[in-house]
Coordinates of C-alpha atoms in Angstrom, one line a residue:
Chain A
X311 CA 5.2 -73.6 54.5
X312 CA 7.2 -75.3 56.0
X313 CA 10.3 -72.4 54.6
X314 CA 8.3 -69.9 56.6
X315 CA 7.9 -71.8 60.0
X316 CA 11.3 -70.5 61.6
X317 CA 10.4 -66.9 60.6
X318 CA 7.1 -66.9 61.7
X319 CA 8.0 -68.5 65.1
X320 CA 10.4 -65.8 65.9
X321 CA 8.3 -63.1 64.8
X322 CA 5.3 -64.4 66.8
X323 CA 8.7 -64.8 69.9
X324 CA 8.5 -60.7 69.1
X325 CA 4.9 -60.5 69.7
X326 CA 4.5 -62.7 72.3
X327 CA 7.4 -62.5 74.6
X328 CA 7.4 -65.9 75.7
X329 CA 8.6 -69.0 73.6
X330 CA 5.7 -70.9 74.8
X331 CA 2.9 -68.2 73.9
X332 CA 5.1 -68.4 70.2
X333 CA 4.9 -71.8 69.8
X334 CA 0.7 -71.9 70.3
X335 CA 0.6 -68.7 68.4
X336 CA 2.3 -70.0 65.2
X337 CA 0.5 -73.6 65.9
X338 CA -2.8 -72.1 65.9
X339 CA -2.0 -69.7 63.1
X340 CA -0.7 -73.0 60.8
X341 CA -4.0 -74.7 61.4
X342 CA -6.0 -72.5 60.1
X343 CA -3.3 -72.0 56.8
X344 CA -3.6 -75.3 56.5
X345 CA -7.2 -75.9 56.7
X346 CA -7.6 -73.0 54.3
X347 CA -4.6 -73.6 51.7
X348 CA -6.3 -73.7 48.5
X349 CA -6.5 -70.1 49.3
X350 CA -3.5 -69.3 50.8
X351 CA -1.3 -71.3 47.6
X352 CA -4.5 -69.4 45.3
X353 CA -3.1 -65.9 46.9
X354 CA -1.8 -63.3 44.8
X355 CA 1.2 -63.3 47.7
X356 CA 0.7 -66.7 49.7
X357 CA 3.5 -65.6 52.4
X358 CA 1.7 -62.2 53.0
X359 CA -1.4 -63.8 53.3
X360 CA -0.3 -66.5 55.8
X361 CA 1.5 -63.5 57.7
X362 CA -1.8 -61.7 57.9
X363 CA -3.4 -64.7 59.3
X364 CA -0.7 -65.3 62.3
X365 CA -1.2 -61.5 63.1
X366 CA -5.0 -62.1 62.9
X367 CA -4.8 -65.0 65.4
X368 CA -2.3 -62.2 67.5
X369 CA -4.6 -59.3 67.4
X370 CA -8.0 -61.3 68.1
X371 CA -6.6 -62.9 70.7
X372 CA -4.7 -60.3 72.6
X373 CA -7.2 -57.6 72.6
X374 CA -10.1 -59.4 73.8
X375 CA -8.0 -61.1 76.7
X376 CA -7.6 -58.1 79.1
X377 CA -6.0 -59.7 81.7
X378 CA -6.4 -56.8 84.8
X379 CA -2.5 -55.9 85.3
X380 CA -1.2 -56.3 89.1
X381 CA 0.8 -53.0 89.6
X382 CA 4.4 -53.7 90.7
X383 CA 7.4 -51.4 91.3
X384 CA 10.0 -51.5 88.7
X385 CA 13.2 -53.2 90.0
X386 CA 16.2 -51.3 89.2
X387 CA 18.6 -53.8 87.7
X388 CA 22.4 -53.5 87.3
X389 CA 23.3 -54.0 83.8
X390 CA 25.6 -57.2 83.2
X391 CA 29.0 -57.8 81.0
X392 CA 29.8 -59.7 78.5
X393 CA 27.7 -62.1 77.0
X394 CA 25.5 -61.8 80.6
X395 CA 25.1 -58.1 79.4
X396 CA 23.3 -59.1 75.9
X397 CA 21.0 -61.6 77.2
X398 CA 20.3 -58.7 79.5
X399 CA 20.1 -56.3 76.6
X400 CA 17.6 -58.6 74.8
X401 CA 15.7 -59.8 78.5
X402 CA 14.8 -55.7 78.2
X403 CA 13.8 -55.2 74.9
X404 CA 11.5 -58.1 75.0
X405 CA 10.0 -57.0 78.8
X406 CA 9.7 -53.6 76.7
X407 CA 8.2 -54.7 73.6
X408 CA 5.7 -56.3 76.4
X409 CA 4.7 -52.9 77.1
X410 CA 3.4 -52.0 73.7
X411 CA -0.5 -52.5 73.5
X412 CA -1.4 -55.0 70.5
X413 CA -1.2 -53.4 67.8
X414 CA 1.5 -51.1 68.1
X415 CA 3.3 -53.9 69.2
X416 CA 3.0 -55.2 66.0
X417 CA 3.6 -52.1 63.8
X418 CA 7.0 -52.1 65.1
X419 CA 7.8 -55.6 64.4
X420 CA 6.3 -55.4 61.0
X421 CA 8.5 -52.2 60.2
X422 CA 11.7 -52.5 62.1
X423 CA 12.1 -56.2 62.7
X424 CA 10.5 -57.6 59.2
X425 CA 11.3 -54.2 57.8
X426 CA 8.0 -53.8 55.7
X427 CA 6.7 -50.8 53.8
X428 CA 4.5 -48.6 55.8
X429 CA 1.9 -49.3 52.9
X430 CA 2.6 -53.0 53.5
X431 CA 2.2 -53.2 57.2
X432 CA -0.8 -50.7 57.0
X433 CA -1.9 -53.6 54.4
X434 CA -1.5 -56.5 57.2
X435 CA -3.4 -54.5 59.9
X436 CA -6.0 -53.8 58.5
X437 CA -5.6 -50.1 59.1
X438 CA -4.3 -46.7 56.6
X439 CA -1.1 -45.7 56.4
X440 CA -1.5 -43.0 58.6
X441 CA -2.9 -44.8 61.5
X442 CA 0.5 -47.3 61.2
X443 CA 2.6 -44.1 61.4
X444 CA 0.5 -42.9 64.2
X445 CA 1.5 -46.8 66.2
X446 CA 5.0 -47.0 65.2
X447 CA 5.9 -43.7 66.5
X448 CA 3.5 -43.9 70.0
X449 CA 5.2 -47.7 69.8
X450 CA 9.0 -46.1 69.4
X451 CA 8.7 -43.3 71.9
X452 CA 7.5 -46.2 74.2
X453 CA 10.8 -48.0 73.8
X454 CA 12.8 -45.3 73.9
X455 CA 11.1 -44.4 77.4
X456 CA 12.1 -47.8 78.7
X457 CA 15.2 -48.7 77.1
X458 CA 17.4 -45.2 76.4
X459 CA 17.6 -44.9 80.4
X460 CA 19.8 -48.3 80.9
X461 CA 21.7 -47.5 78.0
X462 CA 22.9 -44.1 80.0
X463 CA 23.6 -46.1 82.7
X464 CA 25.8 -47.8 80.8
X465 CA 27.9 -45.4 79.2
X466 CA 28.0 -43.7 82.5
X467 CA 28.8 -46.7 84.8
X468 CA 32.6 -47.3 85.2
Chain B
X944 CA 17.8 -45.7 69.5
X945 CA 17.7 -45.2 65.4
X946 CA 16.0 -47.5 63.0
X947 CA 19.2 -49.7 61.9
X948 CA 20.1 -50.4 65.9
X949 CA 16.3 -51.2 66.6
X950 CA 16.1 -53.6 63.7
X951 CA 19.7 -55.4 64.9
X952 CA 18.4 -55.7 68.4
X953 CA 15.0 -57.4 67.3
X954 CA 16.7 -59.6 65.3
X955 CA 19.1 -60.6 67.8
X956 CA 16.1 -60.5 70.0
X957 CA 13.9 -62.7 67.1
X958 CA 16.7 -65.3 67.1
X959 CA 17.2 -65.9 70.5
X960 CA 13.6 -67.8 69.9
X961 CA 13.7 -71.7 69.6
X962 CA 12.3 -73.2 66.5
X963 CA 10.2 -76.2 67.5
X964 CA 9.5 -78.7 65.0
X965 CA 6.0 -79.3 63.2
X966 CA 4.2 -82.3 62.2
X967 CA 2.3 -81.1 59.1
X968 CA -0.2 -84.5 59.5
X969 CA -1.0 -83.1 62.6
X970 CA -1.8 -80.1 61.6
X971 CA -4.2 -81.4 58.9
X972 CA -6.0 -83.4 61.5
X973 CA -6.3 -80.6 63.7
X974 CA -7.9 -78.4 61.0
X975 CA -10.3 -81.3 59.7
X976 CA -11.5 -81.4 63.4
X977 CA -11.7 -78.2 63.7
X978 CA -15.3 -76.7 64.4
X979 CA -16.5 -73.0 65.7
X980 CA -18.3 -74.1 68.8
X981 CA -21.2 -71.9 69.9
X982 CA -21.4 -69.5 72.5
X983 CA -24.0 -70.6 74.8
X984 CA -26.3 -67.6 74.4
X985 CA -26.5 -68.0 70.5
X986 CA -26.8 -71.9 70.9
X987 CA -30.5 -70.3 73.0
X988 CA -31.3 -67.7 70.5
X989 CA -31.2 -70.2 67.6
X990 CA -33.5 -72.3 69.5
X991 CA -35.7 -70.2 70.7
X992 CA -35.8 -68.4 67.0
X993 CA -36.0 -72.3 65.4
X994 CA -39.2 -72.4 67.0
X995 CA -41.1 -68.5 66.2
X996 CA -42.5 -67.2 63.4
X997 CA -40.2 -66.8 60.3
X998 CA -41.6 -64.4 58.1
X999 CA -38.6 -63.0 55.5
X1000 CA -37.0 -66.6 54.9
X1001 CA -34.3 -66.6 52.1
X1002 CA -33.2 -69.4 50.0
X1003 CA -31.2 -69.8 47.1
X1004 CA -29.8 -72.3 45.4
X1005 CA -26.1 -72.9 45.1
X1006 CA -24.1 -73.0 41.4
X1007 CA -24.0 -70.4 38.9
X1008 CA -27.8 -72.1 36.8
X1009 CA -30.7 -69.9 37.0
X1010 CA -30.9 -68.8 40.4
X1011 CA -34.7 -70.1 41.8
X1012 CA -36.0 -69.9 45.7
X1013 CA -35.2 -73.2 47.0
X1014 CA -38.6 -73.2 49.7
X1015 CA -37.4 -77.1 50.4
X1016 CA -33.5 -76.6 50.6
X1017 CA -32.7 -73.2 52.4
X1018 CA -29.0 -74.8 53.6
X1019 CA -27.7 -73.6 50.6
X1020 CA -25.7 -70.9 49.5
X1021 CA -25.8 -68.0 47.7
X1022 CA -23.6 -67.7 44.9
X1023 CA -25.1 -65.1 42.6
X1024 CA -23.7 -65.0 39.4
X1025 CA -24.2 -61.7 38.0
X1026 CA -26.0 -58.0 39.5
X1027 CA -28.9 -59.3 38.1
X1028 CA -29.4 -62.3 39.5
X1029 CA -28.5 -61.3 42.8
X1030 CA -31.5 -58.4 41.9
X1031 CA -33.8 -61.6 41.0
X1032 CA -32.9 -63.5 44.1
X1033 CA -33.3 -60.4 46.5
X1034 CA -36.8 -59.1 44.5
X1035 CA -38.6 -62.5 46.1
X1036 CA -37.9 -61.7 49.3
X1037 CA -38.5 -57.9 49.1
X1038 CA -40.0 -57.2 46.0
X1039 CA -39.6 -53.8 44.7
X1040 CA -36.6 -53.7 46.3
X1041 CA -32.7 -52.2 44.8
X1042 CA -30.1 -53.3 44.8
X1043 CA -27.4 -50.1 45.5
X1044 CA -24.4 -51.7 46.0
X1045 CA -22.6 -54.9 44.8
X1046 CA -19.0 -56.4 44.5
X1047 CA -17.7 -58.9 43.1
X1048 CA -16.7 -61.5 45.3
X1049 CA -13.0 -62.4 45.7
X1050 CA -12.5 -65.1 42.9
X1051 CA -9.9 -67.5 45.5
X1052 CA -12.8 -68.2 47.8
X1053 CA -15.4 -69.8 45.0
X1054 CA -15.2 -73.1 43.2
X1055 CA -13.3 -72.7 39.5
X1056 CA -15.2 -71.6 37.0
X1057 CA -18.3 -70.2 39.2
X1058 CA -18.6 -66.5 40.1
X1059 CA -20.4 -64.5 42.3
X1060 CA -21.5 -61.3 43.7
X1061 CA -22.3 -59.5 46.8
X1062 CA -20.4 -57.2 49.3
X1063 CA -17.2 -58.1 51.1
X1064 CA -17.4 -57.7 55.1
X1065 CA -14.6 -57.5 57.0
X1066 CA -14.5 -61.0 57.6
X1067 CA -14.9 -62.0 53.8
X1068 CA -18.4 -63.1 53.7
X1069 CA -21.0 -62.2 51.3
X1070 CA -23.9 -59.1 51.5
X1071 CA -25.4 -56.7 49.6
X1072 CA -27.0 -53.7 50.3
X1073 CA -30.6 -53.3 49.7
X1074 CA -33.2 -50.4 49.6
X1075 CA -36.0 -51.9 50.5
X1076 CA -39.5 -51.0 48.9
X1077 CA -40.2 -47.2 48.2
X1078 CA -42.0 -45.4 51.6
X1079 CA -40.2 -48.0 53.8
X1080 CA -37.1 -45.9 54.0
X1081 CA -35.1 -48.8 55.1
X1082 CA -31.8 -49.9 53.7
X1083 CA -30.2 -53.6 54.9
X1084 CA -27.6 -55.1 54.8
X1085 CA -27.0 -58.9 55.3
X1086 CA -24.6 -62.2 55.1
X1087 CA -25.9 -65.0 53.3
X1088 CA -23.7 -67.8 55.0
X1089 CA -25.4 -70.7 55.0
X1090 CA -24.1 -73.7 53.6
X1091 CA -22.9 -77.0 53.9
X1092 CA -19.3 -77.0 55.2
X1093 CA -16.6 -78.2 53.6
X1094 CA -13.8 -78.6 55.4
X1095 CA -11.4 -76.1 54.0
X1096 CA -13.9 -73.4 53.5
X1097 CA -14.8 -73.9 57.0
X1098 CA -11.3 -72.0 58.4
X1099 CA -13.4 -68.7 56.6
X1100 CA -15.0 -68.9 59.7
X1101 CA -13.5 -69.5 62.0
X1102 CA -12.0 -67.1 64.8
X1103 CA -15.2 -65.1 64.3
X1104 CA -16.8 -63.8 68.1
X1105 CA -19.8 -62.1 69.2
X1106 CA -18.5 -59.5 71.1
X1107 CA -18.4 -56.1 69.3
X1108 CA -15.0 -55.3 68.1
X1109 CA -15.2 -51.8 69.3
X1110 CA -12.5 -50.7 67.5
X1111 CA -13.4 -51.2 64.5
X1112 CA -17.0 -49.5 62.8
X1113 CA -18.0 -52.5 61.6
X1114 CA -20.7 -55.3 62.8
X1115 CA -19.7 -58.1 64.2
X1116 CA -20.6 -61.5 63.7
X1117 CA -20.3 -65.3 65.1
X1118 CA -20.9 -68.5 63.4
X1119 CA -21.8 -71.8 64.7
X1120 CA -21.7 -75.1 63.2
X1121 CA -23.9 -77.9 63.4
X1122 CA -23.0 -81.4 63.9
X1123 CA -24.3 -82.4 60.2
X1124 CA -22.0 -79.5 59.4
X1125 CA -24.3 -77.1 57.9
X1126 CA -23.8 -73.4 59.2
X1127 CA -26.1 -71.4 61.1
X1128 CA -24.8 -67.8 62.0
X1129 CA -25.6 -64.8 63.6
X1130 CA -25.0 -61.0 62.3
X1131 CA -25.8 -58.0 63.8
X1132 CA -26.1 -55.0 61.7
X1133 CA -27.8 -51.5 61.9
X1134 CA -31.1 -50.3 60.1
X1135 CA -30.6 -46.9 58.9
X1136 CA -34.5 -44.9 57.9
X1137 CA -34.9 -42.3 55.8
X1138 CA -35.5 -40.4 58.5
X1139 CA -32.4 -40.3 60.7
X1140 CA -33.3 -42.6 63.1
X1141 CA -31.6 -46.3 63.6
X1142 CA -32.5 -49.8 64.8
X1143 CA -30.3 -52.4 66.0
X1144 CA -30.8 -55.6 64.3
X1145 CA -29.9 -59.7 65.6
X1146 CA -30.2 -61.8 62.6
X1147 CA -30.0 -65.4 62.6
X1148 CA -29.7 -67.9 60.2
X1149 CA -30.5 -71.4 61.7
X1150 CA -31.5 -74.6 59.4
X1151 CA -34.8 -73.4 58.0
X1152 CA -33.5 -70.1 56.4
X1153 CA -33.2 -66.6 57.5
X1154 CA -35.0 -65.2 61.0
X1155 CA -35.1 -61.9 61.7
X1156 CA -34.8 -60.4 65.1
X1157 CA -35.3 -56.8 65.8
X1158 CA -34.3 -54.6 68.9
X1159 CA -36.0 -52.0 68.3
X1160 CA -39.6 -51.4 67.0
X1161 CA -39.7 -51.2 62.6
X1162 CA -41.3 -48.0 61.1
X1163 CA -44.0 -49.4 58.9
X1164 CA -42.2 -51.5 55.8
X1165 CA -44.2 -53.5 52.5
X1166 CA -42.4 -56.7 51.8
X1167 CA -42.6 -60.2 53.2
X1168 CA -39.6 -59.1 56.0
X1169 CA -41.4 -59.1 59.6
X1170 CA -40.0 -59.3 62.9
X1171 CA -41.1 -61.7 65.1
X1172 CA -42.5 -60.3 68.6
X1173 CA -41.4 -62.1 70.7
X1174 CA -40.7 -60.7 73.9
X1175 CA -38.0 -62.9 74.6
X1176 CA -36.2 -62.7 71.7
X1177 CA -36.4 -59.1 71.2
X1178 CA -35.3 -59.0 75.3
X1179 CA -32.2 -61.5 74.7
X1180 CA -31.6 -59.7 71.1
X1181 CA -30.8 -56.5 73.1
X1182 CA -28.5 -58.1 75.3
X1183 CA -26.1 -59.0 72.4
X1184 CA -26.6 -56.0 70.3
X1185 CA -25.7 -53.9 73.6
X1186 CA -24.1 -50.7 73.3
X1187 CA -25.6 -50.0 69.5
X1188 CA -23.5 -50.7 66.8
X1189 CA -22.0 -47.4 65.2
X1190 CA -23.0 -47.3 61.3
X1191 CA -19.9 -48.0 59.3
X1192 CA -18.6 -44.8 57.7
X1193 CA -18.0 -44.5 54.1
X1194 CA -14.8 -42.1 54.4
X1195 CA -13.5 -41.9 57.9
X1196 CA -10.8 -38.7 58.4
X1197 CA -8.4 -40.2 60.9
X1198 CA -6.3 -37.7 62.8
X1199 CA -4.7 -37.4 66.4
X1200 CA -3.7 -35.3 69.1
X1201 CA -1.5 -36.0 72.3
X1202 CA -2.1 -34.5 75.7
X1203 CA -3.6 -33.7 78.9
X1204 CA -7.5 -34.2 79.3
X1205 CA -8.4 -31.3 81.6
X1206 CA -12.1 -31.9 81.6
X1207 CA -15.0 -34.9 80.6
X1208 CA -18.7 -35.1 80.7
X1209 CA -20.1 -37.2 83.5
X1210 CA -22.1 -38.5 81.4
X1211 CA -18.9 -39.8 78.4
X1212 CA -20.7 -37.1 76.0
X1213 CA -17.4 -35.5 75.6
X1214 CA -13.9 -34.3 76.8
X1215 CA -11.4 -32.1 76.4
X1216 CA -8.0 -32.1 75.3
X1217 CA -4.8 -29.5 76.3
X1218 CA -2.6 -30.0 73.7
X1219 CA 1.3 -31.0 75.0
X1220 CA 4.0 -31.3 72.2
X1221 CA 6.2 -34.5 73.2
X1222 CA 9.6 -33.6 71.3
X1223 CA 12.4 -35.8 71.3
X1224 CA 15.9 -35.8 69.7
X1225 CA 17.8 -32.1 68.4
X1226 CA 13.9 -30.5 68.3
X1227 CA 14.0 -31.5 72.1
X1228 CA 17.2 -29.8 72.6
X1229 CA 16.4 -27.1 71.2
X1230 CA 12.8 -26.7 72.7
X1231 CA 14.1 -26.8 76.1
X1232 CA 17.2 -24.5 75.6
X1233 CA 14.6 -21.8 74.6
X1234 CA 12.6 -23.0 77.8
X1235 CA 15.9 -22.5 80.1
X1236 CA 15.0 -26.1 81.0
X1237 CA 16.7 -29.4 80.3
X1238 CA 16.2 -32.9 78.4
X1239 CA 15.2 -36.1 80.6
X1240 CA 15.4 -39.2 79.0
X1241 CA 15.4 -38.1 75.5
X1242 CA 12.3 -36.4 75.5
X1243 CA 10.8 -32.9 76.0
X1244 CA 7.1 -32.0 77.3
X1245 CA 6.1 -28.4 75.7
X1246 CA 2.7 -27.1 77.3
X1247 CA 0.2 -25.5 75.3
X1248 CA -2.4 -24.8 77.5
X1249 CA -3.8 -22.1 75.0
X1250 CA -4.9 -24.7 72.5
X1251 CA -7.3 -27.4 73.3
X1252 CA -10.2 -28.7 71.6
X1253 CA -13.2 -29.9 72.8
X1254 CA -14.1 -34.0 71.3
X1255 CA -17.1 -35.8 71.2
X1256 CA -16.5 -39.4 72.9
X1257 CA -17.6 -42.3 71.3
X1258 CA -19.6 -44.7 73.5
X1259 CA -16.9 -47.2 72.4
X1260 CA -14.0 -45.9 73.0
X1261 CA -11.2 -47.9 73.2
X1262 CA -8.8 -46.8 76.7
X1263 CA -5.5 -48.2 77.4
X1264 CA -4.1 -47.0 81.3
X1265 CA -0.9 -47.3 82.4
X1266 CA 0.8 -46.2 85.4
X1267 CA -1.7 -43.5 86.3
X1268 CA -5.3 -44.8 85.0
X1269 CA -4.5 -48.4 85.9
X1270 CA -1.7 -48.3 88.3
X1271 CA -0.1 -51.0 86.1
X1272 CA 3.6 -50.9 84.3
X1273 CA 1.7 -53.0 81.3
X1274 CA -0.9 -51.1 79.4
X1275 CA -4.3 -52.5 80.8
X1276 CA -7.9 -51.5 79.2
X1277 CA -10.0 -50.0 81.1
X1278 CA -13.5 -49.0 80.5
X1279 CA -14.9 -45.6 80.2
X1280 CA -16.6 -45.2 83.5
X1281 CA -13.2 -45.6 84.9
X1282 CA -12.2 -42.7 83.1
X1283 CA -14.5 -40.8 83.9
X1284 CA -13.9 -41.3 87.8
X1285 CA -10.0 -40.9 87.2
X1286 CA -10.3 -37.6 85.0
X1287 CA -12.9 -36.1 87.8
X1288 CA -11.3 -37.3 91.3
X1289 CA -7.7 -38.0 90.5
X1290 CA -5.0 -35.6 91.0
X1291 CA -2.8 -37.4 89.1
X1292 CA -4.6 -37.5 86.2
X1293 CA -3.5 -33.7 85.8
X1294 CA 0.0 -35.3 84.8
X1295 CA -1.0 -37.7 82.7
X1296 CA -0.6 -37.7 78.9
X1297 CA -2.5 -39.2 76.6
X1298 CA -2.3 -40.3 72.7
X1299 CA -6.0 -39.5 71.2
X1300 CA -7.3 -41.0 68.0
X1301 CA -9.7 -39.2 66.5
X1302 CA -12.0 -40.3 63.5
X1303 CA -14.3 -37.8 61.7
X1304 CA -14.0 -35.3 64.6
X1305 CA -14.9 -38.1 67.5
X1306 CA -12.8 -39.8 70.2
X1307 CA -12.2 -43.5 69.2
X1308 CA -9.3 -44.3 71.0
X1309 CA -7.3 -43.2 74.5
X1310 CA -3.9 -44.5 75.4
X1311 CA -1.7 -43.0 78.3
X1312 CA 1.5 -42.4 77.4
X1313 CA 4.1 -44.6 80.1
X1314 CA 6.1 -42.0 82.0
X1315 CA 8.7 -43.7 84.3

């Protein structure tokens, strides 16, 4: 378990956004392995189980929390060099990642950040295959939507 | 944006994350402490059931001996060891009645050496399905959860709500645990007659066996299960199983569409869909060159006015909004009735896209598609 704590916390630093909502994500997530591991070491696949269980604790909890969303303008931001420029480039994939609902949200981390089968993260949500197609692609087009227009930017800026 | 870049930028992104560290002692404190805490309003129905009439009380007896109704221990649980015996068991509290339908239950979650059967929910407890005495017409299905809790198997438990997951078919249930630690629960679940029509149905287990609690008034049924009638009950009962449950389908044809919703009933009955193609990449190139019309941020809207369909809308529809149904940047939920009011008053709602999930011809889901 203790192998799989750094993965899980920056997968759940994916899901979540925020270090902070990571760090209670994967706490919360480890107390209930924990208080279930005869199971979990009994699994056929022990780490696929304990991911289910941090993506259970993800889903159940972000779905039923609707917070009610204060609309706000988007500022337009200049995009930074150097080193400043990447921590930009990752400051706006992880504000657009934010954007994702739930579940799509985690389809994408599942297949292009973990890099599981579609059969596998269809397996981890709960859901068919089909309906993890249907996520990843609504969840890419998303991204693509908020981060393709600051990359022209780029290549056109001087 | 292709696959190999995405998955470089989340990792970069995935290691920008700090690790903390983790005290594994505390974390097997924190799950021998841990306990589901009731909801206020089951913490009343179980004592306002503790005290009614309990007609249809089950009790078994745990282990994998020769399974006997336990009148003077009900806090046990049901293990059944074979089809048979979960047949036995079920016959003394409906006699006559079928069993129809029976799993085995996962092996990981019983002691070594013991097995058992009964019907895996979504939340890995135990049912069955039973067909209740000929000319009743009734089928039910139910959780037999009570037991004394052992720390480990107590995480089973836990995380379970009352609110409806509404998108998902399925029932849903809550568990509460007392302070000797034996587990009470409640399930809600639909009755399904012979003739077409349904009833909702609050069950609750509390210390002295099974209590049933029905919304909705029972066709005439043989057997020992009665509802109680209290007024109360059946008054609070409807609270929680409000809106009525959906019967989980046996084969559910998921499909999808994508577009703009040009008309709804006032009433939620149904809506209507004008298909829009979103293209993206060469197809959007080339979809736009033939339109005389050119590419904005990598994607390509292609009306098709002249096919729509007409959907019927599930009562539970799931609706995510964005910039035009919630006036937010970040998805929000929003509920139907806000639909409804956007779709019929809203101007902007005529350029607003939507992703549509569709299961077995009905709406289930609505999500607007961000559009900077």
């Amino acid at each position: 378990m203790a192998a799989r704590h750094a993965p899980m916390v920056r997968a759940a630093f994916l899901l979540t956004g925020s270090q902070h909502d990571a760090e209670d994500l994967v706490q919360d997530a480890l107390v209930r392995i924990v208080g279930r591991w005869r199971r979990v070491a009994a699994a056929d696949d022990p780490v696929a189980y304990a991911n289910r269980i941090l993506l259970n604790v993800f889903l159940s909890g972000r779905e039923r929390r609707w917070r009610g969303e204060v609309p706000h303008a988007s500022v337009p931001e200049e995009p930074g060099a150097g080193e400043y420029g990447r921590v930009d480039d990752r400051d706006r994939l992880r504000r657009a990642l934010l954007t994702l609902p739930p579940r799509q949200r985690a389809a994408v981390v599942l297949r292009h950040y973990e890099q599981r089968s579609e059969a596998q993260t269809a397996s981890s949500l709960g859901c068919s295959v089909g309906t993890v197609k249907s996520l990843t692609s609504r969840g890419l087009a998303q991204l693509r939507i908020r981060l393709e227009p600051d990359a022209l930017a780029r290549e056109e800026a001087p | 944006m292709n696959n190999d870049t995405l998955h470089g930028e989340l990792a970069d992104l995935a290691a920008s994350a700090e690790i903390p560290c983790i005290d594994i002692r505390t974390l097997v404190r924190a799950a021998r402490r841990r306990r589901v805490r009731a909801v206020a309003a089951a913490c009343a129905l179980a004592v306002a059931v503790g005290g009614a009439a309990t007609a249809g009380v089950i009790s078994w007896r745990t282990g994998t001996e020769a399974l006997q109704p336990a009148e003077d221990n009900p806090s046990r649980r049901l293990l059944v060891p074979s089809q048979d015996a979960l047949q036995a068991a079920l016959d003394v509290v409906f006699p006559g009645s079928t069993v129809v339908r029976a799993e085995e239950f996962p092996a990981a979650y019983l002691p070594p050496g013991s097995s058992a059967f009964g019907g895996r929910t979504r939340l890995g407890g135990v049912d069955a399905s039973v067909t209740l005495p000929a000319g009743s017409g009734l089928s039910v299905q139910w959780d037999a959860l009570d037991k004394p809790l052992d720390d480990a198997e107590a995480e089973q438990f836990v995380g379970y709500r009352l609110d409806y997951d509404r998108s998902q078919p399925k029932p849903a249930q809550v568990l509460l645990a007392e302070e000797n630690g034996t587990f009470a629960g409640l399930r809600l679940w639909r009755i399904s007659p012979a003739d077409g029509t349904s009833r909702d149905v609050l069950a609750v287990w509390a210390r002295n066996g099974l209590n049933v609690v029905v919304t909705q008034s029972l066709p005439s049924a043989t057997g020992t299960a009665r509802a109680p009638s209290d007024v109360a009950l059946v008054q609070l009962a409807r609270r929680l199983t409000s809106p009525p449950l959906a019967p989980p389908p046996t084969r559910v044809a998921e499909t999808d569409d994508f577009g703009r919703i040009s008309d709804i009933a006032r009433d939620g009955s149904w809506l209507r869909v004008e298909r829009v193609d979103m293209l993206s990449g060469q197809e959007a190139e080339a979809a736009a060159a033939a339109d005389g019309r050119d590419v904005a941020n990598d994607y390509y809207l292609r009306e098709r006015p002249e096919s729509w369909t007409r959907y019927p809308l599930s009562p539970q529809v799931v609706v995510w909004g964005s910039i035009g149904l919630s006036r937010s940047v970040e998805p929000a939920r929003v509920d139907l009735a806000r639909l409804i009011h956007f779709i019929d008053t809203d101007t902007a709602s005529r350029q607003t896209l939507f992703h549509v999930d569709v299961e077995d011809g009905m709406i289930v889901g609505l999500e607007e598609q961000y559009r900077p």
